[in-house]
mmCIF file of C-alpha atoms and ligand atoms in Angstrom:
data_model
loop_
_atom_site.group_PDB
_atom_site.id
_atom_site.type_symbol
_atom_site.label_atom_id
_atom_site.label_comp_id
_atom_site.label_asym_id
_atom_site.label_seq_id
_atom_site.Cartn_x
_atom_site.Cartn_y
_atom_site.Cartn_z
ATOM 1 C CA UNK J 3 -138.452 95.093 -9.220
ATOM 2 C CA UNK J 4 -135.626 95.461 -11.530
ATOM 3 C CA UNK J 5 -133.760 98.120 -9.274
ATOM 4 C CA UNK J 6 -134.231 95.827 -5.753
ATOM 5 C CA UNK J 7 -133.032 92.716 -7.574
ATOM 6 C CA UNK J 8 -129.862 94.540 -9.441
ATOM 7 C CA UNK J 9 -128.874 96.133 -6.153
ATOM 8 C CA UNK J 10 -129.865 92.469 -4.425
ATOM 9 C CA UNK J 11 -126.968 91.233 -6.675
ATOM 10 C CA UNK J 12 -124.472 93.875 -6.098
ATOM 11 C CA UNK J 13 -124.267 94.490 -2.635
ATOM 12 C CA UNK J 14 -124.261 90.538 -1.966
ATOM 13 C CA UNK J 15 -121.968 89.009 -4.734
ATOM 14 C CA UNK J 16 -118.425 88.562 -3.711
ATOM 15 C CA UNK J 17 -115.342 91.053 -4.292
ATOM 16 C CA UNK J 18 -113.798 90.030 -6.827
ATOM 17 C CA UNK J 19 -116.795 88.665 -8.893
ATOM 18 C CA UNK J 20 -118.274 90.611 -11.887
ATOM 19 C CA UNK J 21 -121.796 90.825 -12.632
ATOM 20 C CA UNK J 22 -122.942 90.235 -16.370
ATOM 21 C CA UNK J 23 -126.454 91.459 -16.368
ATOM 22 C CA UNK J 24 -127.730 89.364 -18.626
ATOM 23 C CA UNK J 25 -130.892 91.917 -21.108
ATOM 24 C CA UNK J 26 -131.430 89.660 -24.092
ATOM 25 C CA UNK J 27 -135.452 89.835 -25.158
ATOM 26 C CA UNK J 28 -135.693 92.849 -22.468
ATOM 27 C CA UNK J 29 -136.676 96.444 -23.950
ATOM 28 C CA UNK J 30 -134.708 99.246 -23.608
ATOM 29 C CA UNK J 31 -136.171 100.833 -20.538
ATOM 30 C CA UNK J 32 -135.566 97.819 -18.429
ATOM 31 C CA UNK J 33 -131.504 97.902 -18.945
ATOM 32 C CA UNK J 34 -131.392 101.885 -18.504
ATOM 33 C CA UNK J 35 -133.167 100.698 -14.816
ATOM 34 C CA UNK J 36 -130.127 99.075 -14.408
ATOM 35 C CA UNK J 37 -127.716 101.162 -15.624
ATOM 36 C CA UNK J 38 -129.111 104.032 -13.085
ATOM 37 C CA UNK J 39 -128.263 101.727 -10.188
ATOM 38 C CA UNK J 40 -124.671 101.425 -11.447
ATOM 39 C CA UNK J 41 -124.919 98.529 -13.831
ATOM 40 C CA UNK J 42 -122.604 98.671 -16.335
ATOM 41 C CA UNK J 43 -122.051 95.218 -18.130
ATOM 42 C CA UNK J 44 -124.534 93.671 -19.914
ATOM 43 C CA UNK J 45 -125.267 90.556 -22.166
ATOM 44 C CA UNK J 46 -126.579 90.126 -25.176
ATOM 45 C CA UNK J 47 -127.104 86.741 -27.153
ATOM 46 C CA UNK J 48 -128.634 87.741 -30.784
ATOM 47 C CA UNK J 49 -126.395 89.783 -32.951
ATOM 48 C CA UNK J 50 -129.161 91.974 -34.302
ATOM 49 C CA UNK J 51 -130.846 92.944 -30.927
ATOM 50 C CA UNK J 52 -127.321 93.462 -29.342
ATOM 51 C CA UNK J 53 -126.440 96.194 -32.354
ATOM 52 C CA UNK J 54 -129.612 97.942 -31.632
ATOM 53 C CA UNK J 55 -129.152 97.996 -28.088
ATOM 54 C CA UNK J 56 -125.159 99.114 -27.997
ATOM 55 C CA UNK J 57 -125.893 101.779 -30.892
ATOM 56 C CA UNK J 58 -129.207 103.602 -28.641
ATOM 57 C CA UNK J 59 -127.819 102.963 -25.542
ATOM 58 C CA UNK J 60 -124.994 104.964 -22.983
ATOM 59 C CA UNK J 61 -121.217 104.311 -24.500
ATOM 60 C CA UNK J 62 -119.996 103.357 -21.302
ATOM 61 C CA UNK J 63 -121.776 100.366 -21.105
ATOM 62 C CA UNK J 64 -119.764 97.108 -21.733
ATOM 63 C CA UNK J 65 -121.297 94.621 -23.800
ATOM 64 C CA UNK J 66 -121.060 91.493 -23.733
ATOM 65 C CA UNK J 67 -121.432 88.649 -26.369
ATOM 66 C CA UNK J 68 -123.093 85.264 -24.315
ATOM 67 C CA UNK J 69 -124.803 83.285 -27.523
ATOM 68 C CA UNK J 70 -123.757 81.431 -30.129
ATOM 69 C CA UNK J 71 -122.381 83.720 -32.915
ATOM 70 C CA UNK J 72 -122.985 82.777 -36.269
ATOM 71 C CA UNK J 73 -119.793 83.157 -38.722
ATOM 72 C CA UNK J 74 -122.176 85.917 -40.902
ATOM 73 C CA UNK J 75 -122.757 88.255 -37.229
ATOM 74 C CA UNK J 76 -119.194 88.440 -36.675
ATOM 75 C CA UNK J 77 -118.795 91.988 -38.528
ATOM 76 C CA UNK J 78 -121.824 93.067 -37.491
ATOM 77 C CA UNK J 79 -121.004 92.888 -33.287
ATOM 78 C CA UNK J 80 -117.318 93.277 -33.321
ATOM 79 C CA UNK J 81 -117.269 97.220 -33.278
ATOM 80 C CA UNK J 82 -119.446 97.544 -30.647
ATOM 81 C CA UNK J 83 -118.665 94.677 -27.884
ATOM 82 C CA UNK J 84 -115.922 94.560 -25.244
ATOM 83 C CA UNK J 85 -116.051 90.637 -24.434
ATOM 84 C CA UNK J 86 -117.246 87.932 -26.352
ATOM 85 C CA UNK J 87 -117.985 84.750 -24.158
ATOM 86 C CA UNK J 88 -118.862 82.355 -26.681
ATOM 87 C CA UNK J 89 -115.869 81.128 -28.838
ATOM 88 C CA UNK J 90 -117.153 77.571 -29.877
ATOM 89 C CA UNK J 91 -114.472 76.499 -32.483
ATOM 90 C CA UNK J 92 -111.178 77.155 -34.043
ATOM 91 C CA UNK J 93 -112.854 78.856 -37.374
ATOM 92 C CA UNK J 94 -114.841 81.460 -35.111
ATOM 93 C CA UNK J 95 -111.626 82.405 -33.408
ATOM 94 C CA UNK J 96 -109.992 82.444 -36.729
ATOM 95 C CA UNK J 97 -112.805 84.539 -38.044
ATOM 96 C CA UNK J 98 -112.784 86.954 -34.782
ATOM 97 C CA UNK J 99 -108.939 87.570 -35.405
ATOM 98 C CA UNK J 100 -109.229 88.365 -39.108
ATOM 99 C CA UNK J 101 -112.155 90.802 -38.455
ATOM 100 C CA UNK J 102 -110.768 92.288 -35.679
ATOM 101 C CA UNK J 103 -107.364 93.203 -37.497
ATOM 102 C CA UNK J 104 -109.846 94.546 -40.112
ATOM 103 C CA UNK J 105 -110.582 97.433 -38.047
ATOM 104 C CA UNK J 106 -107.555 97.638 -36.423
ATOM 105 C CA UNK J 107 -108.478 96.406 -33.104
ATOM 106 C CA UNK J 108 -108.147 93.804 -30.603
ATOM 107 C CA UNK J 109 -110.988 91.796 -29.044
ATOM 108 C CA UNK J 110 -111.281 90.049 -25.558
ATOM 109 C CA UNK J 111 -112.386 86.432 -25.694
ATOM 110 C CA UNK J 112 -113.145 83.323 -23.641
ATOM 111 C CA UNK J 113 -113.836 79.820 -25.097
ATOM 112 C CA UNK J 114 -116.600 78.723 -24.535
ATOM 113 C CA UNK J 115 -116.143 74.842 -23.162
ATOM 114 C CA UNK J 116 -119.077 71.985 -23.548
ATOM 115 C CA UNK J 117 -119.683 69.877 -20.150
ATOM 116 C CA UNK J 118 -123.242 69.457 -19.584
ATOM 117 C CA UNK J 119 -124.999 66.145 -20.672
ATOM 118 C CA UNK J 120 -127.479 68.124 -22.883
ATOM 119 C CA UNK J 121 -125.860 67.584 -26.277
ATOM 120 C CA UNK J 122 -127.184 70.323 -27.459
ATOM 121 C CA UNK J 123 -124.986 73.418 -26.021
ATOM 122 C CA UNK J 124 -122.506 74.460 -28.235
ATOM 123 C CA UNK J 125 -118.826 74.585 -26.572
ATOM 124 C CA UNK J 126 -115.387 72.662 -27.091
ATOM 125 C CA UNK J 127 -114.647 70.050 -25.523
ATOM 126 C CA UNK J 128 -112.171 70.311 -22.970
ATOM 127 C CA UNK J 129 -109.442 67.945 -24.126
ATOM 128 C CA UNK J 130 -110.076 69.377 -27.332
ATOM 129 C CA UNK J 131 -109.519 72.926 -26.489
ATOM 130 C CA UNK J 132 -106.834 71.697 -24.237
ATOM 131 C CA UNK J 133 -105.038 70.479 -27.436
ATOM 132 C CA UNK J 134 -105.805 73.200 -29.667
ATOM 133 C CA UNK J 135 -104.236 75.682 -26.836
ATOM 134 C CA UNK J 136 -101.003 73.581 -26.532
ATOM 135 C CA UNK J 137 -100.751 74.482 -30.446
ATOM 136 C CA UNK J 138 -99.144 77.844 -30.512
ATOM 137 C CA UNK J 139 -100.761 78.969 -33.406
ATOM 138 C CA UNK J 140 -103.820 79.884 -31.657
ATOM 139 C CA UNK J 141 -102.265 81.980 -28.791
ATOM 140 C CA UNK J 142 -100.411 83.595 -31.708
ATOM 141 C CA UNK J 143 -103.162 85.546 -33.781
ATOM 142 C CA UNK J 144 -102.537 89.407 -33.013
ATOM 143 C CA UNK J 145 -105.950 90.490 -32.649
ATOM 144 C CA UNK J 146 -108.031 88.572 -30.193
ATOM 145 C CA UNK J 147 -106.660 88.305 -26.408
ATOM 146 C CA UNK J 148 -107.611 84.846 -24.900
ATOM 147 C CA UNK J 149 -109.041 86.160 -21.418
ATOM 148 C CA UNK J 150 -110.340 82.896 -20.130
ATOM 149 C CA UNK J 151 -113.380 80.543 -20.373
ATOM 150 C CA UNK J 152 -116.849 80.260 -20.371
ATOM 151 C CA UNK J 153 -119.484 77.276 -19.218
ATOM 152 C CA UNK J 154 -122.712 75.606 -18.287
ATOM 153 C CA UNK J 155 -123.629 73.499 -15.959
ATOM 154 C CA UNK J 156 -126.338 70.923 -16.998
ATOM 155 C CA UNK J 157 -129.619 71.804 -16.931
ATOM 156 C CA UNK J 158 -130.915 69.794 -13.644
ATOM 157 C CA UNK J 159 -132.102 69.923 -10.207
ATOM 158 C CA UNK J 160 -129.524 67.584 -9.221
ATOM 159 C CA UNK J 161 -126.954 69.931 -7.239
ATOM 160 C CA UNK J 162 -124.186 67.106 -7.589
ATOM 161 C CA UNK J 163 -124.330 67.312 -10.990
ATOM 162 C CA UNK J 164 -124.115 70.924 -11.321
ATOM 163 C CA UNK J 165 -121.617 70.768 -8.885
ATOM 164 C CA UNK J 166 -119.722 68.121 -11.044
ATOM 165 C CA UNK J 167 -119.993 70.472 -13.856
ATOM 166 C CA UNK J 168 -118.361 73.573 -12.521
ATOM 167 C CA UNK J 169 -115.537 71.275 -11.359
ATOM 168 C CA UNK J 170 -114.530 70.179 -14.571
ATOM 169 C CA UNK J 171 -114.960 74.288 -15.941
ATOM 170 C CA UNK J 172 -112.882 75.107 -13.383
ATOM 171 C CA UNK J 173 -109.953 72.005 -14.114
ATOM 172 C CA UNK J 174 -110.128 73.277 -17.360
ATOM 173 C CA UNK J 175 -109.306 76.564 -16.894
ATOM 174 C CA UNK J 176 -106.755 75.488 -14.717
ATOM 175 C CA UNK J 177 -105.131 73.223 -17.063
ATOM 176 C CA UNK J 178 -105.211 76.141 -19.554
ATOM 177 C CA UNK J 179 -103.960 78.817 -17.358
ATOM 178 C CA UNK J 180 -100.874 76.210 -16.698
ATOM 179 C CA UNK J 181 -99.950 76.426 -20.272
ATOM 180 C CA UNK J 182 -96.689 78.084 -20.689
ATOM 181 C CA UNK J 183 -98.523 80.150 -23.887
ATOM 182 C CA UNK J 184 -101.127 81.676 -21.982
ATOM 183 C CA UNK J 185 -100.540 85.092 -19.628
ATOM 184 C CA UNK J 186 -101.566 86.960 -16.815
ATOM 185 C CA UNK J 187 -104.556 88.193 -18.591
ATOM 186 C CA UNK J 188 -106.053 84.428 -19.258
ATOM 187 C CA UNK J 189 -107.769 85.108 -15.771
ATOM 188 C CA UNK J 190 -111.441 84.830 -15.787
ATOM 189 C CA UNK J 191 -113.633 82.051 -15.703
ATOM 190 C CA UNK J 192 -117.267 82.783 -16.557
ATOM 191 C CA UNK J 193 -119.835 80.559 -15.141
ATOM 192 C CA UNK J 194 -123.312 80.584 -13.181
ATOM 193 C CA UNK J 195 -126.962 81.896 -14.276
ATOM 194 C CA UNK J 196 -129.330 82.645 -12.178
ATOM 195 C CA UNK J 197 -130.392 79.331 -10.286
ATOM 196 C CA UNK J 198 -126.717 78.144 -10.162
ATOM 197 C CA UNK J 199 -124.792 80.856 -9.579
ATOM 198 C CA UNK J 200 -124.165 80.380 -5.605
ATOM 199 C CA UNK J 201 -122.526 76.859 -6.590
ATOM 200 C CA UNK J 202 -120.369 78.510 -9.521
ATOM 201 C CA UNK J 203 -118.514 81.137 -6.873
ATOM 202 C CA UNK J 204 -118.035 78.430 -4.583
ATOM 203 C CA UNK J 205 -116.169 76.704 -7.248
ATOM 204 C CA UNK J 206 -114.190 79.199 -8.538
ATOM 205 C CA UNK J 207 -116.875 81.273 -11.142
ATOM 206 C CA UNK J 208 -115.567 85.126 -11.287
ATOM 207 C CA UNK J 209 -117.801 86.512 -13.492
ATOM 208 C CA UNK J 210 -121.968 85.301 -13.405
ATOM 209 C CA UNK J 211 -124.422 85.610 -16.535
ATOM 210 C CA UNK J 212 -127.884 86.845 -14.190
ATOM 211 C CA UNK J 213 -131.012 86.933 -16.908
ATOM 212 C CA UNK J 214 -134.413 86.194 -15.423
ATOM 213 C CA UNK J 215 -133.548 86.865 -11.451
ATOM 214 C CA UNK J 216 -132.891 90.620 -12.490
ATOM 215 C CA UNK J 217 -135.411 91.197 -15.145
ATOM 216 C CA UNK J 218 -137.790 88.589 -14.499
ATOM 217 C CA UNK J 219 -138.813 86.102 -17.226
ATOM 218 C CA UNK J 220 -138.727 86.251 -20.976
ATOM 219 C CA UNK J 221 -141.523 85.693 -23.311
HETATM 220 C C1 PLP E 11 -129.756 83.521 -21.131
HETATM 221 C C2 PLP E 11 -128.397 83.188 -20.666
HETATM 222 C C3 PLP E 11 -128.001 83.416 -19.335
HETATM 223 C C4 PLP E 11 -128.926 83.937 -18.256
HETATM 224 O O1 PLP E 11 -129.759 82.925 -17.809
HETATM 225 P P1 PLP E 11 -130.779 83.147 -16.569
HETATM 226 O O2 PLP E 11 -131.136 81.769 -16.171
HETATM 227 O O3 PLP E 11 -131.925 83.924 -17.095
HETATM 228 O O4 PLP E 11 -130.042 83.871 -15.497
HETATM 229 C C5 PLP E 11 -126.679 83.137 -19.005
HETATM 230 N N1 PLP E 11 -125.809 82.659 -19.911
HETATM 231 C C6 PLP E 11 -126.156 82.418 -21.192
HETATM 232 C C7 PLP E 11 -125.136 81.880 -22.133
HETATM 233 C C8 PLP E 11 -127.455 82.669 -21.611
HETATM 234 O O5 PLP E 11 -127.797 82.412 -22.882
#
């Protein structure tokens, strides 16, 4: 099933949209499926399991960071991913920089901004990161790049509300990109899983984070 539903994805997403194929809890075997089709970018969101997974499998794969990184897994991921989505406050970015200069690299990032109702999802919020943009300091540190941004929609059947959602990502990111501090680069805007993701590229989503719809479900 794996290898219908990846190619499902990428013969039907729009150009211009990039496909995170989202392997957390799923062995091995199931991302090289994948990979064979043409897969390469994948997400990961536990620090451990995503070390495992980028030191075993093909170096060409890009990996990405989607969970919430914990201050101590910082060291641990940063030699091995290419994008981390999930920037939830100013120490993490802080932290990501320092790191990062460390080892004498520089890593791609996108905040990750709070808009569902569930209080529970980690993120800034928007006027917050807004703010904390507009402060130069932040654009200044030498070793992360600010790419773009990264979202959820609240967890609901209720299409308006989803709808709503991805709207206010997408202002956001807007607002941001409007910044006089932030470049050509700050250009993508990550949002949509796999029962949303239709309503994300319709407003504005050009990269989607597809778990269960490729791999099935997790246990
Ligand atoms: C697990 C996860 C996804 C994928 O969700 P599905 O509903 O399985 O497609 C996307 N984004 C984040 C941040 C996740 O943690």
């Amino acid at each position: 099933m794996i290898r219908q539903n990846i190619r499902k994805y990428l013969n039907s997403i729009p150009n211009g949209v990039e496909l995170v194929a989202v392997s957390k809890f799923h062995p091995q075997e199931a991302i090289l499926v994948a990979y064979d089709e043409g897969q390469r970018i994948f997400g990961e969101s536990r620090a451990n399991e995503f070390v495992d997974k980028a030191k075993s499998l093909p170096n060409d794969i890009k990996w990405h960071f989607i969970g919430h990184l914990q201050s101590n897994k910082v060291r641990l991921i940063l030699p091995h991913v290419s994008l981390i989505h999930s920037i939830d406050s100013e120490r993490l970015l802080t932290l990501v920089d320092s790191e990062a200069k460390r080892i004498n690299r520089v890593v791609d990032i996108l905040l990750q901004v709070h808009v569902a109702q569930e209080e529970t999802k980690y993120g800034f919020d928007p006027d917050k990161l807004i703010a904390l943009i507009k402060n130069e300091k932040t654009t200044s540190l030498n070793n992360i790049q600010i790419r773009g941004i990264m979202g959820m929609a609240s967890n609901t059947d209720e299409t308006n509300r989803i709808e709503q959602d991805f709207i206010a990502i997408k202002k956001t990111f807007d607002t941001l990109k409007a910044l006089p501090n932030m470049g050509d680069n700050f250009n993508i805007i990550s949002m949509g899983m796999s029962d949303d993701y239709l309503l994300a590229i319709k407003h504005g989503s050009n990269m989607i984070r597809i778990g269960s719809s490729i791999f099935g479900n997790r246990y």
